[in-house]
Amino acid sequence: ILRIDRSTGQLSFVGHRGPHALGDPDGAPLGDEEWVWGQHAPEIVGRDLLVYDNGNYRGPGERRARVVAYTLDSPTRATRRWSWTEPRWYEPNFGSVQTLPRGTGLVATGHSPDAPGTGGENDHGWLAEVDPAWGDVVWRLDFGSWSDTTYRAAFVPGCSLFANLRYCPEAR
């Protein structure tokens, strides 16, 4: 991930190749493996960064996908606020995460059947809503096979799609 200073145009890296020190919420230092290693769909709100981390370049035996949130505290310090993963979850090519209005995260993953390290019970895509406070899956939709998949997902409020006066009184 690159950081661009708008006033100077100066580029700097955010992550394992950059000048940032990474810590947990209690201030304890974290290693380079806690940065993103092949990211998709970054969401930036103020100083907060939410990322789908494919985990491609973490190293042999370390391949795992996850979603992770950081706060960029200063030009040289970041805090990992939360991260979530599942056992044996590795998706090297697809994926996204989005913060939903109630503070949970919408995670979308697909599947690339020819990717090394995939297969078995993770040979299909899925969508899930994850509660970052507890790490719980609020709901989940598993696709039937690798050919029924998605690249990304986005939350769209129902009333913006369907102007039902019973449920969307502001549509009048």
N, C-alpha and C. Protein backbone atom coordinates (compact mmCIF):
# COMPACT_ATOMS: atom_id res chain seq x y z
N ILE A 1 0.86 -1.17 0.00
CA ILE A 1 0.00 0.00 0.00
C ILE A 1 0.89 1.22 0.00
N LEU A 2 0.58 2.17 -0.85
CA LEU A 2 1.34 3.40 -0.92
C LEU A 2 0.60 4.53 -0.24
N ARG A 3 1.36 5.41 0.39
CA ARG A 3 0.80 6.62 0.98
C ARG A 3 1.34 7.79 0.16
N ILE A 4 0.45 8.70 -0.24
CA ILE A 4 0.86 9.85 -1.03
C ILE A 4 0.54 11.11 -0.24
N ASP A 5 1.55 11.92 0.01
CA ASP A 5 1.36 13.21 0.68
C ASP A 5 0.88 14.19 -0.40
N ARG A 6 -0.36 14.63 -0.28
CA ARG A 6 -0.95 15.48 -1.32
C ARG A 6 -0.22 16.80 -1.50
N SER A 7 0.31 17.36 -0.43
CA SER A 7 0.96 18.66 -0.54
C SER A 7 2.31 18.57 -1.25
N THR A 8 3.04 17.46 -1.09
CA THR A 8 4.37 17.35 -1.68
C THR A 8 4.43 16.34 -2.83
N GLY A 9 3.44 15.44 -2.90
CA GLY A 9 3.49 14.38 -3.89
C GLY A 9 4.44 13.25 -3.50
N GLN A 10 5.00 13.32 -2.31
CA GLN A 10 5.94 12.31 -1.81
C GLN A 10 5.24 10.98 -1.60
N LEU A 11 5.84 9.88 -2.10
CA LEU A 11 5.31 8.54 -1.92
C LEU A 11 6.04 7.86 -0.77
N SER A 12 5.31 7.11 0.01
CA SER A 12 5.92 6.26 1.02
C SER A 12 5.08 5.00 1.14
N PHE A 13 5.69 3.93 1.59
CA PHE A 13 4.99 2.68 1.75
C PHE A 13 4.33 2.62 3.11
N VAL A 14 3.15 2.01 3.16
CA VAL A 14 2.50 1.66 4.41
C VAL A 14 2.53 0.14 4.44
N GLY A 15 3.20 -0.41 5.40
CA GLY A 15 3.29 -1.87 5.48
C GLY A 15 4.71 -2.32 5.72
N HIS A 16 4.96 -3.57 5.42
CA HIS A 16 6.24 -4.19 5.74
C HIS A 16 7.41 -3.56 5.02
N ARG A 17 7.18 -2.83 3.92
CA ARG A 17 8.28 -2.18 3.21
C ARG A 17 8.40 -0.70 3.57
N GLY A 18 7.59 -0.25 4.48
CA GLY A 18 7.57 1.17 4.81
C GLY A 18 8.20 1.49 6.14
N PRO A 19 8.15 2.76 6.50
CA PRO A 19 8.77 3.21 7.74
C PRO A 19 7.89 3.04 8.97
N HIS A 20 6.69 2.50 8.81
CA HIS A 20 5.76 2.42 9.92
C HIS A 20 6.14 1.34 10.93
N ALA A 21 6.07 1.69 12.20
CA ALA A 21 6.14 0.69 13.27
C ALA A 21 4.70 0.25 13.50
N LEU A 22 4.50 -1.04 13.69
CA LEU A 22 3.16 -1.58 13.87
C LEU A 22 3.02 -2.11 15.29
N GLY A 23 1.89 -1.75 15.92
CA GLY A 23 1.63 -2.22 17.27
C GLY A 23 0.21 -2.72 17.41
N ASP A 24 -0.05 -3.44 18.51
CA ASP A 24 -1.41 -3.86 18.81
C ASP A 24 -2.10 -2.76 19.61
N PRO A 25 -3.39 -2.90 19.90
CA PRO A 25 -4.10 -1.83 20.61
C PRO A 25 -3.51 -1.48 21.99
N ASP A 26 -2.76 -2.40 22.59
CA ASP A 26 -2.12 -2.12 23.88
C ASP A 26 -0.74 -1.49 23.73
N GLY A 27 -0.28 -1.30 22.49
CA GLY A 27 1.01 -0.68 22.25
C GLY A 27 2.16 -1.65 22.07
N ALA A 28 1.92 -2.96 22.20
CA ALA A 28 2.98 -3.95 22.00
C ALA A 28 3.37 -4.02 20.53
N PRO A 29 4.66 -4.10 20.22
CA PRO A 29 5.09 -4.15 18.82
C PRO A 29 4.68 -5.45 18.15
N LEU A 30 4.35 -5.34 16.85
CA LEU A 30 3.99 -6.49 16.04
C LEU A 30 4.99 -6.62 14.90
N GLY A 31 5.22 -7.83 14.42
CA GLY A 31 6.18 -8.08 13.35
C GLY A 31 5.61 -7.82 11.96
N ASP A 32 6.49 -7.92 10.98
CA ASP A 32 6.11 -7.67 9.58
C ASP A 32 5.00 -8.58 9.10
N GLU A 33 4.90 -9.80 9.65
CA GLU A 33 3.87 -10.74 9.20
C GLU A 33 2.46 -10.22 9.48
N GLU A 34 2.33 -9.22 10.33
CA GLU A 34 1.01 -8.66 10.65
C GLU A 34 0.57 -7.56 9.69
N TRP A 35 1.46 -7.18 8.76
CA TRP A 35 1.05 -6.26 7.70
C TRP A 35 0.31 -7.06 6.63
N VAL A 36 -0.19 -6.39 5.60
CA VAL A 36 -0.88 -7.08 4.50
C VAL A 36 0.14 -7.61 3.50
N TRP A 37 -0.20 -8.77 2.92
CA TRP A 37 0.68 -9.44 1.97
C TRP A 37 -0.14 -9.83 0.75
N GLY A 38 -0.48 -8.87 -0.07
CA GLY A 38 -1.31 -9.10 -1.25
C GLY A 38 -2.72 -8.67 -0.96
N GLN A 39 -2.97 -7.39 -0.99
CA GLN A 39 -4.24 -6.83 -0.53
C GLN A 39 -5.19 -6.51 -1.67
N HIS A 40 -6.48 -6.50 -1.30
CA HIS A 40 -7.56 -6.09 -2.19
C HIS A 40 -8.47 -5.12 -1.44
N ALA A 41 -9.14 -4.32 -2.20
CA ALA A 41 -10.26 -3.51 -1.73
C ALA A 41 -9.98 -2.72 -0.46
N PRO A 42 -8.94 -1.89 -0.43
CA PRO A 42 -8.73 -1.09 0.78
C PRO A 42 -9.85 -0.08 0.96
N GLU A 43 -10.27 0.09 2.20
CA GLU A 43 -11.29 1.08 2.55
C GLU A 43 -10.63 2.02 3.55
N ILE A 44 -10.59 3.30 3.22
CA ILE A 44 -9.94 4.28 4.08
C ILE A 44 -10.98 5.30 4.54
N VAL A 45 -11.10 5.43 5.86
CA VAL A 45 -11.98 6.43 6.46
C VAL A 45 -11.14 7.18 7.48
N GLY A 46 -10.85 8.44 7.19
CA GLY A 46 -9.97 9.20 8.08
C GLY A 46 -8.61 8.55 8.15
N ARG A 47 -8.20 8.15 9.34
CA ARG A 47 -6.91 7.48 9.52
C ARG A 47 -7.06 5.97 9.64
N ASP A 48 -8.28 5.45 9.44
CA ASP A 48 -8.53 4.01 9.56
C ASP A 48 -8.47 3.35 8.18
N LEU A 49 -7.83 2.20 8.15
CA LEU A 49 -7.62 1.45 6.91
C LEU A 49 -8.13 0.03 7.13
N LEU A 50 -9.08 -0.41 6.32
CA LEU A 50 -9.62 -1.76 6.34
C LEU A 50 -9.22 -2.44 5.04
N VAL A 51 -8.68 -3.66 5.12
CA VAL A 51 -8.11 -4.31 3.94
C VAL A 51 -8.45 -5.80 3.92
N TYR A 52 -8.73 -6.32 2.74
CA TYR A 52 -8.80 -7.77 2.50
C TYR A 52 -7.37 -8.20 2.16
N ASP A 53 -6.78 -8.99 3.00
CA ASP A 53 -5.39 -9.43 2.85
C ASP A 53 -5.38 -10.85 2.30
N ASN A 54 -5.01 -11.01 1.03
CA ASN A 54 -4.96 -12.34 0.42
C ASN A 54 -3.86 -13.20 1.03
N GLY A 55 -2.79 -12.60 1.48
CA GLY A 55 -1.72 -13.36 2.12
C GLY A 55 -0.78 -14.05 1.16
N ASN A 56 -0.74 -13.61 -0.08
CA ASN A 56 0.05 -14.31 -1.11
C ASN A 56 1.54 -14.38 -0.82
N TYR A 57 2.13 -13.34 -0.31
CA TYR A 57 3.58 -13.24 -0.22
C TYR A 57 4.10 -13.35 1.20
N ARG A 58 3.28 -13.84 2.09
CA ARG A 58 3.68 -13.98 3.49
C ARG A 58 4.78 -15.04 3.62
N GLY A 59 4.80 -16.00 2.72
CA GLY A 59 5.85 -17.02 2.73
C GLY A 59 5.27 -18.42 2.67
N PRO A 60 6.08 -19.39 2.23
CA PRO A 60 5.61 -20.78 2.17
C PRO A 60 5.14 -21.25 3.55
N GLY A 61 4.04 -21.93 3.56
CA GLY A 61 3.49 -22.42 4.82
C GLY A 61 2.76 -21.37 5.61
N GLU A 62 2.84 -20.11 5.19
CA GLU A 62 2.20 -19.00 5.90
C GLU A 62 1.03 -18.43 5.13
N ARG A 63 0.66 -19.05 4.02
CA ARG A 63 -0.42 -18.52 3.20
C ARG A 63 -1.74 -18.64 3.94
N ARG A 64 -2.33 -17.51 4.19
CA ARG A 64 -3.65 -17.45 4.81
C ARG A 64 -4.26 -16.11 4.46
N ALA A 65 -5.53 -16.13 4.16
CA ALA A 65 -6.25 -14.90 3.89
C ALA A 65 -6.88 -14.41 5.19
N ARG A 66 -7.19 -13.13 5.23
CA ARG A 66 -7.83 -12.53 6.40
C ARG A 66 -8.33 -11.15 6.03
N VAL A 67 -9.11 -10.56 6.90
CA VAL A 67 -9.42 -9.14 6.82
C VAL A 67 -8.75 -8.50 8.02
N VAL A 68 -8.27 -7.27 7.84
CA VAL A 68 -7.51 -6.62 8.91
C VAL A 68 -7.78 -5.12 8.87
N ALA A 69 -7.83 -4.51 10.05
CA ALA A 69 -8.06 -3.06 10.17
C ALA A 69 -6.91 -2.43 10.94
N TYR A 70 -6.42 -1.31 10.43
CA TYR A 70 -5.34 -0.56 11.06
C TYR A 70 -5.81 0.88 11.29
N THR A 71 -5.19 1.53 12.26
CA THR A 71 -5.29 2.98 12.39
C THR A 71 -3.90 3.53 12.13
N LEU A 72 -3.80 4.45 11.19
CA LEU A 72 -2.52 5.09 10.88
C LEU A 72 -2.36 6.25 11.86
N ASP A 73 -1.66 5.98 12.97
CA ASP A 73 -1.57 6.92 14.08
C ASP A 73 -0.74 8.15 13.75
N SER A 74 0.31 7.96 12.98
CA SER A 74 1.22 9.05 12.63
C SER A 74 1.93 8.65 11.35
N PRO A 75 2.78 9.52 10.81
CA PRO A 75 3.51 9.12 9.59
C PRO A 75 4.42 7.91 9.78
N THR A 76 4.71 7.53 11.03
CA THR A 76 5.62 6.42 11.26
C THR A 76 5.07 5.33 12.19
N ARG A 77 3.80 5.42 12.58
CA ARG A 77 3.23 4.44 13.51
C ARG A 77 1.82 4.07 13.10
N ALA A 78 1.51 2.76 13.18
CA ALA A 78 0.17 2.26 12.90
C ALA A 78 -0.21 1.25 13.99
N THR A 79 -1.50 1.14 14.24
CA THR A 79 -2.02 0.18 15.20
C THR A 79 -2.95 -0.79 14.48
N ARG A 80 -2.71 -2.09 14.68
CA ARG A 80 -3.65 -3.08 14.16
C ARG A 80 -4.82 -3.14 15.13
N ARG A 81 -6.00 -2.70 14.66
CA ARG A 81 -7.19 -2.66 15.52
C ARG A 81 -7.84 -4.03 15.67
N TRP A 82 -7.97 -4.75 14.56
CA TRP A 82 -8.55 -6.09 14.61
C TRP A 82 -8.23 -6.82 13.32
N SER A 83 -8.32 -8.14 13.39
CA SER A 83 -8.20 -8.96 12.20
C SER A 83 -9.07 -10.19 12.41
N TRP A 84 -9.46 -10.79 11.30
CA TRP A 84 -10.31 -11.98 11.36
C TRP A 84 -9.92 -12.92 10.23
N THR A 85 -9.92 -14.20 10.53
CA THR A 85 -9.65 -15.22 9.53
C THR A 85 -10.39 -16.49 9.93
N GLU A 86 -10.31 -17.48 9.08
CA GLU A 86 -10.85 -18.81 9.36
C GLU A 86 -9.75 -19.82 9.11
N PRO A 87 -9.82 -20.98 9.76
CA PRO A 87 -8.83 -22.03 9.50
C PRO A 87 -8.82 -22.43 8.02
N ARG A 88 -7.64 -22.59 7.47
CA ARG A 88 -7.43 -23.04 6.09
C ARG A 88 -8.01 -22.11 5.03
N TRP A 89 -8.27 -20.85 5.36
CA TRP A 89 -8.80 -19.89 4.39
C TRP A 89 -7.63 -19.25 3.66
N TYR A 90 -7.55 -19.52 2.39
CA TYR A 90 -6.54 -18.89 1.53
C TYR A 90 -7.15 -18.67 0.17
N GLU A 91 -7.27 -17.44 -0.22
CA GLU A 91 -7.80 -17.08 -1.54
C GLU A 91 -6.83 -16.09 -2.16
N PRO A 92 -6.02 -16.51 -3.12
CA PRO A 92 -4.96 -15.66 -3.64
C PRO A 92 -5.37 -14.57 -4.61
N ASN A 93 -6.58 -14.62 -5.15
CA ASN A 93 -6.91 -13.71 -6.25
C ASN A 93 -8.10 -12.79 -6.02
N PHE A 94 -9.08 -13.22 -5.29
CA PHE A 94 -10.32 -12.46 -5.17
C PHE A 94 -10.51 -11.97 -3.75
N GLY A 95 -11.51 -11.12 -3.56
CA GLY A 95 -11.92 -10.77 -2.21
C GLY A 95 -12.11 -9.30 -1.98
N SER A 96 -12.96 -9.00 -0.98
CA SER A 96 -13.18 -7.63 -0.55
C SER A 96 -13.74 -7.64 0.86
N VAL A 97 -13.66 -6.49 1.49
CA VAL A 97 -14.27 -6.29 2.80
C VAL A 97 -14.78 -4.86 2.83
N GLN A 98 -15.92 -4.66 3.47
CA GLN A 98 -16.54 -3.34 3.55
C GLN A 98 -17.16 -3.19 4.93
N THR A 99 -17.01 -2.01 5.52
CA THR A 99 -17.66 -1.73 6.79
C THR A 99 -19.14 -1.46 6.53
N LEU A 100 -19.98 -2.18 7.26
CA LEU A 100 -21.43 -1.99 7.14
C LEU A 100 -21.90 -0.91 8.12
N PRO A 101 -23.09 -0.35 7.89
CA PRO A 101 -23.56 0.76 8.73
C PRO A 101 -23.55 0.48 10.24
N ARG A 102 -23.76 -0.76 10.65
CA ARG A 102 -23.78 -1.03 12.09
C ARG A 102 -22.42 -1.42 12.65
N GLY A 103 -21.36 -1.26 11.85
CA GLY A 103 -20.00 -1.48 12.33
C GLY A 103 -19.44 -2.86 12.08
N THR A 104 -20.23 -3.76 11.51
CA THR A 104 -19.73 -5.08 11.17
C THR A 104 -19.04 -5.01 9.80
N GLY A 105 -18.44 -6.11 9.38
CA GLY A 105 -17.76 -6.13 8.09
C GLY A 105 -18.37 -7.13 7.14
N LEU A 106 -18.56 -6.73 5.89
CA LEU A 106 -19.04 -7.62 4.84
C LEU A 106 -17.81 -8.17 4.12
N VAL A 107 -17.59 -9.48 4.23
CA VAL A 107 -16.44 -10.14 3.62
C VAL A 107 -16.92 -10.95 2.44
N ALA A 108 -16.26 -10.78 1.30
CA ALA A 108 -16.57 -11.56 0.10
C ALA A 108 -15.30 -12.24 -0.36
N THR A 109 -15.41 -13.52 -0.63
CA THR A 109 -14.26 -14.25 -1.17
C THR A 109 -14.73 -15.08 -2.35
N GLY A 110 -13.86 -15.30 -3.27
CA GLY A 110 -14.16 -16.15 -4.40
C GLY A 110 -13.22 -17.33 -4.37
N HIS A 111 -13.07 -17.99 -5.48
CA HIS A 111 -12.12 -19.08 -5.53
C HIS A 111 -11.49 -19.18 -6.91
N SER A 112 -10.23 -19.41 -6.92
CA SER A 112 -9.50 -19.66 -8.14
C SER A 112 -9.07 -21.13 -8.11
N PRO A 113 -9.73 -22.00 -8.86
CA PRO A 113 -9.49 -23.44 -8.72
C PRO A 113 -8.08 -23.88 -9.08
N ASP A 114 -7.33 -23.08 -9.83
CA ASP A 114 -5.98 -23.48 -10.22
C ASP A 114 -4.91 -22.91 -9.30
N ALA A 115 -5.30 -22.16 -8.27
CA ALA A 115 -4.32 -21.53 -7.39
C ALA A 115 -3.71 -22.56 -6.44
N PRO A 116 -2.39 -22.50 -6.25
CA PRO A 116 -1.77 -23.45 -5.33
C PRO A 116 -2.24 -23.19 -3.91
N GLY A 117 -2.49 -24.26 -3.18
CA GLY A 117 -2.88 -24.13 -1.78
C GLY A 117 -4.37 -24.03 -1.55
N THR A 118 -5.16 -24.01 -2.61
CA THR A 118 -6.60 -23.96 -2.44
C THR A 118 -7.18 -25.34 -2.67
N GLY A 119 -8.44 -25.48 -2.41
CA GLY A 119 -9.10 -26.76 -2.62
C GLY A 119 -9.69 -27.28 -1.34
N GLY A 120 -10.19 -28.48 -1.40
CA GLY A 120 -10.81 -29.07 -0.21
C GLY A 120 -12.07 -28.32 0.16
N GLU A 121 -12.24 -28.07 1.45
CA GLU A 121 -13.48 -27.43 1.89
C GLU A 121 -13.54 -25.95 1.52
N ASN A 122 -12.45 -25.36 1.06
CA ASN A 122 -12.47 -23.96 0.64
C ASN A 122 -12.48 -23.83 -0.88
N ASP A 123 -13.08 -24.79 -1.58
CA ASP A 123 -13.07 -24.75 -3.04
C ASP A 123 -14.26 -23.99 -3.60
N HIS A 124 -14.87 -23.15 -2.79
CA HIS A 124 -15.99 -22.35 -3.26
C HIS A 124 -15.92 -20.97 -2.60
N GLY A 125 -16.64 -20.03 -3.18
CA GLY A 125 -16.68 -18.69 -2.62
C GLY A 125 -17.76 -18.57 -1.57
N TRP A 126 -17.71 -17.48 -0.81
CA TRP A 126 -18.71 -17.24 0.23
C TRP A 126 -18.76 -15.76 0.57
N LEU A 127 -19.86 -15.37 1.17
CA LEU A 127 -20.05 -14.03 1.73
C LEU A 127 -20.31 -14.21 3.21
N ALA A 128 -19.83 -13.29 4.04
CA ALA A 128 -20.10 -13.36 5.47
C ALA A 128 -20.12 -11.97 6.06
N GLU A 129 -20.93 -11.80 7.08
CA GLU A 129 -20.91 -10.58 7.88
C GLU A 129 -20.20 -10.94 9.18
N VAL A 130 -19.15 -10.20 9.51
CA VAL A 130 -18.31 -10.49 10.67
C VAL A 130 -18.39 -9.34 11.66
N ASP A 131 -18.53 -9.68 12.93
CA ASP A 131 -18.53 -8.69 14.01
C ASP A 131 -17.09 -8.53 14.50
N PRO A 132 -16.45 -7.39 14.23
CA PRO A 132 -15.04 -7.24 14.62
C PRO A 132 -14.83 -7.23 16.13
N ALA A 133 -15.83 -6.84 16.91
CA ALA A 133 -15.66 -6.79 18.36
C ALA A 133 -15.49 -8.19 18.95
N TRP A 134 -16.18 -9.18 18.38
CA TRP A 134 -16.17 -10.52 18.94
C TRP A 134 -15.57 -11.57 18.01
N GLY A 135 -15.44 -11.23 16.73
CA GLY A 135 -14.95 -12.21 15.78
C GLY A 135 -16.01 -13.20 15.33
N ASP A 136 -17.26 -12.93 15.71
CA ASP A 136 -18.36 -13.84 15.35
C ASP A 136 -18.83 -13.61 13.92
N VAL A 137 -19.26 -14.68 13.28
CA VAL A 137 -19.91 -14.57 11.98
C VAL A 137 -21.39 -14.37 12.24
N VAL A 138 -21.92 -13.22 11.81
CA VAL A 138 -23.33 -12.88 12.02
C VAL A 138 -24.20 -13.71 11.08
N TRP A 139 -23.80 -13.78 9.82
CA TRP A 139 -24.45 -14.65 8.84
C TRP A 139 -23.43 -15.00 7.77
N ARG A 140 -23.73 -16.04 7.03
CA ARG A 140 -22.81 -16.52 6.00
C ARG A 140 -23.60 -17.16 4.86
N LEU A 141 -23.14 -16.93 3.64
CA LEU A 141 -23.72 -17.54 2.45
C LEU A 141 -22.59 -18.25 1.71
N ASP A 142 -22.66 -19.57 1.64
CA ASP A 142 -21.67 -20.35 0.91
C ASP A 142 -22.20 -20.66 -0.48
N PHE A 143 -21.36 -20.43 -1.50
CA PHE A 143 -21.72 -20.79 -2.86
C PHE A 143 -21.52 -22.29 -3.04
N GLY A 144 -22.28 -22.91 -3.95
CA GLY A 144 -22.27 -24.36 -4.10
C GLY A 144 -21.00 -24.95 -4.68
N SER A 145 -20.32 -24.23 -5.55
CA SER A 145 -19.10 -24.75 -6.16
C SER A 145 -18.21 -23.58 -6.54
N TRP A 146 -17.00 -23.88 -7.00
CA TRP A 146 -16.07 -22.81 -7.35
C TRP A 146 -16.58 -21.98 -8.50
N SER A 147 -17.44 -22.52 -9.35
CA SER A 147 -17.94 -21.76 -10.50
C SER A 147 -19.05 -20.78 -10.10
N ASP A 148 -19.63 -20.95 -8.92
CA ASP A 148 -20.61 -20.00 -8.39
C ASP A 148 -19.89 -19.11 -7.39
N THR A 149 -19.37 -18.01 -7.87
CA THR A 149 -18.50 -17.23 -7.01
C THR A 149 -18.67 -15.74 -7.26
N THR A 150 -17.91 -14.95 -6.55
CA THR A 150 -17.92 -13.50 -6.69
C THR A 150 -16.51 -12.98 -6.53
N TYR A 151 -16.27 -11.82 -7.07
CA TYR A 151 -14.97 -11.18 -6.90
C TYR A 151 -15.02 -10.23 -5.71
N ARG A 152 -16.09 -9.44 -5.64
CA ARG A 152 -16.30 -8.49 -4.56
C ARG A 152 -17.79 -8.38 -4.27
N ALA A 153 -18.11 -7.82 -3.13
CA ALA A 153 -19.50 -7.56 -2.77
C ALA A 153 -19.59 -6.16 -2.19
N ALA A 154 -20.74 -5.54 -2.32
CA ALA A 154 -20.96 -4.21 -1.76
C ALA A 154 -22.35 -4.13 -1.17
N PHE A 155 -22.44 -3.51 -0.01
CA PHE A 155 -23.71 -3.28 0.66
C PHE A 155 -24.47 -2.18 -0.07
N VAL A 156 -25.74 -2.44 -0.34
CA VAL A 156 -26.63 -1.44 -0.94
C VAL A 156 -27.89 -1.42 -0.08
N PRO A 157 -28.26 -0.27 0.49
CA PRO A 157 -29.47 -0.21 1.30
C PRO A 157 -30.69 -0.62 0.48
N GLY A 158 -31.53 -1.46 1.06
CA GLY A 158 -32.70 -1.97 0.35
C GLY A 158 -33.62 -0.89 -0.17
N CYS A 159 -33.79 0.18 0.59
CA CYS A 159 -34.71 1.24 0.16
C CYS A 159 -34.19 2.01 -1.05
N SER A 160 -32.89 1.93 -1.31
CA SER A 160 -32.38 2.57 -2.52
C SER A 160 -32.68 1.73 -3.76
N LEU A 161 -32.99 0.45 -3.56
CA LEU A 161 -33.34 -0.42 -4.67
C LEU A 161 -34.85 -0.56 -4.86
N PHE A 162 -35.57 -0.68 -3.74
CA PHE A 162 -37.00 -0.93 -3.77
C PHE A 162 -37.71 0.12 -2.94
N ALA A 163 -38.51 0.92 -3.57
CA ALA A 163 -39.22 2.00 -2.87
C ALA A 163 -40.56 1.48 -2.36
N ASN A 164 -40.53 0.57 -1.41
CA ASN A 164 -41.73 0.04 -0.79
C ASN A 164 -42.17 1.00 0.30
N LEU A 165 -43.35 1.60 0.16
CA LEU A 165 -43.80 2.61 1.11
C LEU A 165 -44.00 2.07 2.51
N ARG A 166 -44.28 0.79 2.63
CA ARG A 166 -44.46 0.22 3.96
C ARG A 166 -43.15 0.20 4.74
N TYR A 167 -42.06 -0.18 4.08
CA TYR A 167 -40.78 -0.31 4.75
C TYR A 167 -39.85 0.87 4.52
N CYS A 168 -40.14 1.67 3.53
CA CYS A 168 -39.30 2.82 3.18
C CYS A 168 -40.17 4.08 3.08
N PRO A 169 -40.68 4.57 4.20
CA PRO A 169 -41.60 5.72 4.13
C PRO A 169 -40.96 6.98 3.53
N GLU A 170 -39.64 7.08 3.58
CA GLU A 170 -38.99 8.26 3.00
C GLU A 170 -39.06 8.27 1.47
N ALA A 171 -39.56 7.19 0.87
CA ALA A 171 -39.65 7.09 -0.59
C ALA A 171 -40.83 7.88 -1.14
N ARG A 172 -41.65 8.44 -0.30
CA ARG A 172 -42.83 9.19 -0.78
C ARG A 172 -42.46 10.41 -1.55
